[in-house]
PDB file of C-alpha atoms in Angstrom:
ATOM      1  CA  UNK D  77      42.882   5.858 107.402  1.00 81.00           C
ATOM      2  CA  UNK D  78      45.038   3.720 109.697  1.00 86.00           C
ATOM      3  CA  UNK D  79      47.928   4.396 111.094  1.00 86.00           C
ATOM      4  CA  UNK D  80      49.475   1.584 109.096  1.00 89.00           C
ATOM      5  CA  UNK D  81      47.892   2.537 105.383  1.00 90.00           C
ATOM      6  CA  UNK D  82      49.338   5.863 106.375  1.00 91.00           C
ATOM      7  CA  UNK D  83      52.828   4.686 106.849  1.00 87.00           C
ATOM      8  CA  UNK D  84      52.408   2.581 103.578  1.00 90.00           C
ATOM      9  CA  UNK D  85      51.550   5.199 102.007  1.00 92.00           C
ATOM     10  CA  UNK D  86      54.964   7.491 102.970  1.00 90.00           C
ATOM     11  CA  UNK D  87      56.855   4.329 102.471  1.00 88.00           C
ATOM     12  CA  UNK D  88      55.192   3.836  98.790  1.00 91.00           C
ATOM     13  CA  UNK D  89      55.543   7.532  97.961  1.00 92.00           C
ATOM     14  CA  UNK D  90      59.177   7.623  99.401  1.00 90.00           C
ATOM     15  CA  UNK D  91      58.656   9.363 101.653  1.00 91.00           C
ATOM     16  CA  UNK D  92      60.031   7.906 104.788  1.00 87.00           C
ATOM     17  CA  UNK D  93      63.686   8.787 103.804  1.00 86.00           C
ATOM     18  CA  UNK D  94      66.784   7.676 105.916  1.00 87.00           C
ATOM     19  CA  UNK D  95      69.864   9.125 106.408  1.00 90.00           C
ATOM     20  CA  UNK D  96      70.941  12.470 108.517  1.00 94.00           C
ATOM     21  CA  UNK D  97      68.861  15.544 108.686  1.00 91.00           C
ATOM     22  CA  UNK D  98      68.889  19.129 109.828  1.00 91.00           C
ATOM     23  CA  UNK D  99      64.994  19.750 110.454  1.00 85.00           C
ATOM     24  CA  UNK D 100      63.579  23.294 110.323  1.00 79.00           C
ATOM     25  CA  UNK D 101      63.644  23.263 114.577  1.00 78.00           C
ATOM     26  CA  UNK D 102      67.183  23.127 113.958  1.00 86.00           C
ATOM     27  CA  UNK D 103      67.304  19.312 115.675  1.00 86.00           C
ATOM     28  CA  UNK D 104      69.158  16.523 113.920  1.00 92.00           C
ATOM     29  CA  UNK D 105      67.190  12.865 113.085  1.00 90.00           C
ATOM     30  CA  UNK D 106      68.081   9.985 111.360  1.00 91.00           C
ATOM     31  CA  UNK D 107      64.673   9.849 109.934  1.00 87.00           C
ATOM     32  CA  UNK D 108      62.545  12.602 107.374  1.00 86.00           C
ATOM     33  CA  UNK D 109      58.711  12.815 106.535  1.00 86.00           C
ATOM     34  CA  UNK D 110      58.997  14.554 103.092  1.00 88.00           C
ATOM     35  CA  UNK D 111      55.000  14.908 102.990  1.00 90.00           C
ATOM     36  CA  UNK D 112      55.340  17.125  99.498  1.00 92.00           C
ATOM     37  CA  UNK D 113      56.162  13.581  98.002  1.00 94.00           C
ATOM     38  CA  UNK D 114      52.832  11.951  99.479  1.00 95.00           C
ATOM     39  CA  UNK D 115      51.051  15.807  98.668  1.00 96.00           C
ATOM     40  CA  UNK D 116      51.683  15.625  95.155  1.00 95.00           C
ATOM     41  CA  UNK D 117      49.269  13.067  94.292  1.00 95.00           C
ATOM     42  CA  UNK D 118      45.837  14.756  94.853  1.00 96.00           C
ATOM     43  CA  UNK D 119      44.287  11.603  95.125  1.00 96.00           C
ATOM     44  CA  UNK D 120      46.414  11.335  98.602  1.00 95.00           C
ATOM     45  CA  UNK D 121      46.367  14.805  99.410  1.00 96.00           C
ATOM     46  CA  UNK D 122      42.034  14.877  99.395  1.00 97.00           C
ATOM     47  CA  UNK D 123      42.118  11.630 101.468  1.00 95.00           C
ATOM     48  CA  UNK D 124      44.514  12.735 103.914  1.00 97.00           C
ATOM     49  CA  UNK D 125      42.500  16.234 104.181  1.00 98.00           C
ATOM     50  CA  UNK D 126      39.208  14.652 104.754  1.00 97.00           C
ATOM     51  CA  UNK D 127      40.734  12.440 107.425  1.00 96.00           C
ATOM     52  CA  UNK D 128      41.880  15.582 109.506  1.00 97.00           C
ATOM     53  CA  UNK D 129      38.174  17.128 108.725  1.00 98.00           C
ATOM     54  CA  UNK D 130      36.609  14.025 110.009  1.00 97.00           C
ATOM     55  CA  UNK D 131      38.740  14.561 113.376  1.00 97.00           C
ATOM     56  CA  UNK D 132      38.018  17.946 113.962  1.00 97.00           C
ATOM     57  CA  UNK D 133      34.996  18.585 112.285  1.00 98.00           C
ATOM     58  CA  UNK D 134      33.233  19.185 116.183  1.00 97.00           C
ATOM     59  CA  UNK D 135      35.469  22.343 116.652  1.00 98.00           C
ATOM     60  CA  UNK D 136      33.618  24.471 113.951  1.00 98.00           C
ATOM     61  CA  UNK D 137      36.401  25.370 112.262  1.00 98.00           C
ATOM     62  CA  UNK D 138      35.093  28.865 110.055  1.00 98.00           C
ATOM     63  CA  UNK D 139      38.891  28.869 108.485  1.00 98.00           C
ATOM     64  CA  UNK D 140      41.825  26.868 108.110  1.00 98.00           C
ATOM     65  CA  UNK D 141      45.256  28.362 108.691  1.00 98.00           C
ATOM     66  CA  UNK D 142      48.703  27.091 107.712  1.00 97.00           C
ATOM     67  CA  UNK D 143      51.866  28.374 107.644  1.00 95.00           C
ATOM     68  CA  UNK D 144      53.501  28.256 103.982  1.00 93.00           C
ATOM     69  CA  UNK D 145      55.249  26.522 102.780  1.00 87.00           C
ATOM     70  CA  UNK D 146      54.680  22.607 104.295  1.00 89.00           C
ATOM     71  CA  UNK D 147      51.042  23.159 106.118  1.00 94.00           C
ATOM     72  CA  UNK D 148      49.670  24.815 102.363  1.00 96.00           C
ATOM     73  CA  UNK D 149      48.296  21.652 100.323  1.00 97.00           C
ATOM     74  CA  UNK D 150      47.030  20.133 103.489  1.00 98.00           C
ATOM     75  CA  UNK D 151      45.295  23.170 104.417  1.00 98.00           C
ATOM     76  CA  UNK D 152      43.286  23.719 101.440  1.00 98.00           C
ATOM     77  CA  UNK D 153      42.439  20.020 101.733  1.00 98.00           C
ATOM     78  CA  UNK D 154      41.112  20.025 105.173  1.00 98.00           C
ATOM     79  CA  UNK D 155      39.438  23.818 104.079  1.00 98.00           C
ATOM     80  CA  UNK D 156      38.093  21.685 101.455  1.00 98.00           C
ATOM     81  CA  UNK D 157      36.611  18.761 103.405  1.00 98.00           C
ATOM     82  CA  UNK D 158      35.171  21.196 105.908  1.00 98.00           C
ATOM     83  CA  UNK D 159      33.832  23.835 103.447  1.00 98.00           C
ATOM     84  CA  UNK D 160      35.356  26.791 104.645  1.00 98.00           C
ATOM     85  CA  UNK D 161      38.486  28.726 103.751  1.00 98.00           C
ATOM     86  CA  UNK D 162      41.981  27.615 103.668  1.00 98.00           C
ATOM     87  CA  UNK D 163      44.441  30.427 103.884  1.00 98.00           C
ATOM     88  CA  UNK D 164      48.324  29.944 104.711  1.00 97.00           C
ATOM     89  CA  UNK D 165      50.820  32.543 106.591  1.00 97.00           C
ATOM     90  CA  UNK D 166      53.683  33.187 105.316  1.00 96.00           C
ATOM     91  CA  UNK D 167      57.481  34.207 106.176  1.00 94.00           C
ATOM     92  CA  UNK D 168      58.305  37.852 106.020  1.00 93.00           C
ATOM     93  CA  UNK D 169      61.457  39.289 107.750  1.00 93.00           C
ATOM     94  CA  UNK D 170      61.857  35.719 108.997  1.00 90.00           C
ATOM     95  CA  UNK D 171      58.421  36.030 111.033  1.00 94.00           C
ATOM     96  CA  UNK D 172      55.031  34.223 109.795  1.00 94.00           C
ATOM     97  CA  UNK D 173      52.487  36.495 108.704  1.00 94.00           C
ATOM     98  CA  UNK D 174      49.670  37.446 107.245  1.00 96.00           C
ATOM     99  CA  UNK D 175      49.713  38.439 103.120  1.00 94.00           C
ATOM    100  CA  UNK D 176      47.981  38.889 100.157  1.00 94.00           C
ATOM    101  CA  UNK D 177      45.328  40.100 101.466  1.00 94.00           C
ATOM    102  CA  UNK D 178      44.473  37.376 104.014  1.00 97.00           C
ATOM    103  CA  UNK D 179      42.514  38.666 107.116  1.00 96.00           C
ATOM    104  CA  UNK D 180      40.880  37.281 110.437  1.00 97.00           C
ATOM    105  CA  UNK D 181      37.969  38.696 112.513  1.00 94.00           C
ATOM    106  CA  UNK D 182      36.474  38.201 116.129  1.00 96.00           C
ATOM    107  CA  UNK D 183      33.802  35.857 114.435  1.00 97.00           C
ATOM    108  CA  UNK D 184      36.380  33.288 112.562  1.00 97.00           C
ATOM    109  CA  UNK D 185      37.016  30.631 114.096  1.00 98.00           C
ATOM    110  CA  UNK D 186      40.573  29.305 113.326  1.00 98.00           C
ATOM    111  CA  UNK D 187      42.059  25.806 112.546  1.00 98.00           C
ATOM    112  CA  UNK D 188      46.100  25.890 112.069  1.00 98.00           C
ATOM    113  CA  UNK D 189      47.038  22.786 110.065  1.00 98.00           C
ATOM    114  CA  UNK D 190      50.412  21.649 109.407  1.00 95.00           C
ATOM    115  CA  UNK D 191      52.013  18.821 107.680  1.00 95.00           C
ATOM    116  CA  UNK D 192      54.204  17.716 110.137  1.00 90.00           C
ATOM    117  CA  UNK D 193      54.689  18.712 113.623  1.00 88.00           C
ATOM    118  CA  UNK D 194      58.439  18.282 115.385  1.00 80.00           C
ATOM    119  CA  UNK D 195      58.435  20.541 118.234  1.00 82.00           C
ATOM    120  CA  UNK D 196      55.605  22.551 117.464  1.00 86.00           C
ATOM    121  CA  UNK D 197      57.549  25.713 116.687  1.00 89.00           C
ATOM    122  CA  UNK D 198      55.646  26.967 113.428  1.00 91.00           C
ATOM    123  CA  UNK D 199      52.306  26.365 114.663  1.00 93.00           C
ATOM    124  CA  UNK D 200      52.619  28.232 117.819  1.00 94.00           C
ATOM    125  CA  UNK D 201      53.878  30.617 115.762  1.00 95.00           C
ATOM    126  CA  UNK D 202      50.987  30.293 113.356  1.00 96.00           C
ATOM    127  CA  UNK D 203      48.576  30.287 116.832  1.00 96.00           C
ATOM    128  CA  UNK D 204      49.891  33.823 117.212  1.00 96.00           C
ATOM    129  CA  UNK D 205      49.450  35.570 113.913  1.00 97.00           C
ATOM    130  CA  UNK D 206      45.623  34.399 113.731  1.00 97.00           C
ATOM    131  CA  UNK D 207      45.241  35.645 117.325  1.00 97.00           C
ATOM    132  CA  UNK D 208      46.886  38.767 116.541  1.00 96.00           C
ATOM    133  CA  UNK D 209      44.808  39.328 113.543  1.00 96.00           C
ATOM    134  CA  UNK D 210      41.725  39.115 115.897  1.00 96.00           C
ATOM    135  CA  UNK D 211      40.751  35.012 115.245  1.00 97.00           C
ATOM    136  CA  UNK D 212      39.974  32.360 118.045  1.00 97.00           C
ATOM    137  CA  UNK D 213      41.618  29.139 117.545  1.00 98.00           C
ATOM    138  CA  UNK D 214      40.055  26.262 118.107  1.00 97.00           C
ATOM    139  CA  UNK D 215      42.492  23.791 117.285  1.00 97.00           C
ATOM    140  CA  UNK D 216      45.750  22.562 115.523  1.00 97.00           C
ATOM    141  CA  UNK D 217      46.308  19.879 113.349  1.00 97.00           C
ATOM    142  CA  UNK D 218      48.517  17.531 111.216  1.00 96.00           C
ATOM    143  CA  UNK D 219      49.261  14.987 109.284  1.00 96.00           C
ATOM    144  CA  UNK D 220      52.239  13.670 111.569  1.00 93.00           C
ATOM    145  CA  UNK D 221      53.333  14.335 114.831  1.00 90.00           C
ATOM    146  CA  UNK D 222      57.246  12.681 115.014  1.00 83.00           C
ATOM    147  CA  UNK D 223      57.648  15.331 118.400  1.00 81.00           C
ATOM    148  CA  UNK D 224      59.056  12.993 120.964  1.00 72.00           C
ATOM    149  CA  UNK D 225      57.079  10.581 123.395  1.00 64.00           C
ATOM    150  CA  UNK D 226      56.565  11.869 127.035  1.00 54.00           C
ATOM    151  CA  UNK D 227      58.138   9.514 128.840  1.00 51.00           C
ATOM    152  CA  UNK D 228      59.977   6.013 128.450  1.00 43.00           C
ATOM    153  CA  UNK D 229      57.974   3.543 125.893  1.00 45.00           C
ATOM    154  CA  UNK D 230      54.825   6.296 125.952  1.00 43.00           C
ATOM    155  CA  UNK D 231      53.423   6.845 122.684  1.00 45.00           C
ATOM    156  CA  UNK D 232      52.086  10.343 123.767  1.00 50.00           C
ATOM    157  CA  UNK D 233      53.027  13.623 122.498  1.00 58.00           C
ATOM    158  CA  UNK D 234      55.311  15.623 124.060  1.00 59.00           C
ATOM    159  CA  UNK D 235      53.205  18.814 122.332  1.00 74.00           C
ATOM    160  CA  UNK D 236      51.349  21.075 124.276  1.00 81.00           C
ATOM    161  CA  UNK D 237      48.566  23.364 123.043  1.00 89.00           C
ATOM    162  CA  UNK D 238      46.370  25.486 125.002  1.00 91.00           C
ATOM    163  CA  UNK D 239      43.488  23.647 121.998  1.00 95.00           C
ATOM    164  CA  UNK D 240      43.050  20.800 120.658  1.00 94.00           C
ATOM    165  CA  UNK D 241      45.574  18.654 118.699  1.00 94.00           C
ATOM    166  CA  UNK D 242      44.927  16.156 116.461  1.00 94.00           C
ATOM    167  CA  UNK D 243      47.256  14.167 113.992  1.00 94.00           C
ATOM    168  CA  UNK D 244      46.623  11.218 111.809  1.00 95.00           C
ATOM    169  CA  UNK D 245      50.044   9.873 112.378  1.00 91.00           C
ATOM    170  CA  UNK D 246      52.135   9.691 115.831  1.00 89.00           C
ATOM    171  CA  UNK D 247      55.252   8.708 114.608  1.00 87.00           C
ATOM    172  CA  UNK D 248      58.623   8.348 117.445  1.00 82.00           C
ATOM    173  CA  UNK D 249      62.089   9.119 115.541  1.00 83.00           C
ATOM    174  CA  UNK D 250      64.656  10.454 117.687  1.00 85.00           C
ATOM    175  CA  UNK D 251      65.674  13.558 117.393  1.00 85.00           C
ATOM    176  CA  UNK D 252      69.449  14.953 118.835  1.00 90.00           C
ATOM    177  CA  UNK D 253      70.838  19.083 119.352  1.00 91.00           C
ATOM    178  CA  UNK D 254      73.460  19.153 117.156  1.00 91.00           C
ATOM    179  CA  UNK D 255      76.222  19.289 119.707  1.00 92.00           C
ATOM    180  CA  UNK D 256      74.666  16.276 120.816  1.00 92.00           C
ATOM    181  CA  UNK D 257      73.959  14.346 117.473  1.00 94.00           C
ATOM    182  CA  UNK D 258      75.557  10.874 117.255  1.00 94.00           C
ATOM    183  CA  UNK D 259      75.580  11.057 113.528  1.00 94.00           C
ATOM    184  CA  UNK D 260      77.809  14.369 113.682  1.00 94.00           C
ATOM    185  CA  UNK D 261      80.230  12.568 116.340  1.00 94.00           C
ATOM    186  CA  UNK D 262      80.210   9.665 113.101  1.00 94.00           C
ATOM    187  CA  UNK D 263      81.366  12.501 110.513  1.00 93.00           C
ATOM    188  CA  UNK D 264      77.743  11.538 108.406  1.00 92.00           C
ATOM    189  CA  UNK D 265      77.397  14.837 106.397  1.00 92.00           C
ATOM    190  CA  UNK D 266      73.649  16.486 107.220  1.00 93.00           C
ATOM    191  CA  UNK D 267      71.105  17.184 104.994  1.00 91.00           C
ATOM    192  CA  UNK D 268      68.607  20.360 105.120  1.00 88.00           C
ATOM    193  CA  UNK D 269      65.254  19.000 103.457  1.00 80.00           C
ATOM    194  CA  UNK D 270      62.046  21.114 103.486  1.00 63.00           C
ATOM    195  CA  UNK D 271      61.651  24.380 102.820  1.00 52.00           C
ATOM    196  CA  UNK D 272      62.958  26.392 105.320  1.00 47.00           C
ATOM    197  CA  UNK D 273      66.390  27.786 105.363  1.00 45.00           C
ATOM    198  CA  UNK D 274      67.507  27.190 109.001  1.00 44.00           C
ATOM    199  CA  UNK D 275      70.811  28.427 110.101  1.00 45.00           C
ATOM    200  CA  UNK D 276      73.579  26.812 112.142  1.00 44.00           C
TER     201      UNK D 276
END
């Protein structure tokens, strides 16, 4: 899948939404990847899943982590496309971890997939509950990385794993603190998409 039959495909799907959003890192954009709107269709959900699990299929990935709620139909779409298990983390106390039954062991070897990636925030996080529950990670994924470039006019990510990353989609839209946001200092009310409750 190329990276512009990718972006066709938010733009067809809606979405690539515009406007001014709170995103779960707490940073304000003027741009949103709702992926649950592409993720509905299974159709684009299994092709977007295989396309990760052709990218990291070296790594020999035993199980595929997410955290819930956005990483959970990609997950068990890449688990899919690999053949191995997709289980997700999930909030408890405001801290991801591991339920219903979900465990790790010294011998899995751990994917985290995401959806989309910002700062990087939830699957560090993620990174930490399968280490905790005894699994090696081998590497992260996701469908889009929008964290911002390294440098002026780089395309690079600015996110840093101690494994390797892969996305299908580098996408660059600016993201501001809030104190900082130009669409604040314009009075444009903010929107909270996604489903994380983040607070001021």
């Amino acid at each position: 899948m190329t990276r512009d039959e990718l972006l066709d495909l938010y733009r067809r799907s809606g979405a690539l939404l515009e406007g001014h959003f709170r995103l779960t890192s707490g940073l304000h954009s003027p741009g949103y990847l709702q992926c649950a709107l592409v993720l509905q269709h299974p159709r684009e959900a299994e092709a977007l899943g295989r396309a990760i699990a052709d990218r990291v299929r070296d790594l020999r990935a035993t199980v595929v982590l997410s955290p819930a709620l956005g990483g959970v139909v990609i997950g068990q779409e890449v688990g899919r496309a690999l053949g191995v298990r997709a289980i997700f983390a999930e909030r408890v106390d405001g801290k991801l971890a591991l339920r219903r039954g979900f465990t790790l062991d010294p011998t899995d070897r751990v994917l985290v997939v995401e959806d989309v990636m910002t700062t990087g925030g939830s699957t560090r996080e993620t990174i930490e509950v399968a280490k905790a529950a005894g699994g090696q990670v081998v590497g992260t994924a996701s469908i889009v990385d929008r964290s911002p470039s390294t440098g002026s006019g780089q395309v690079a990510t600015s996110l840093q794993f101690d494994v390797p990353f892969v996305t299908l989609l580098r996408i660059d839209l600016p993201t501001y603190e809030q104190d900082r946001c130009p669409l604040c200092a314009q009075g444009q009310p903010v929107v909270k998409p996604g489903s994380r409750v983040v607070t001021a």
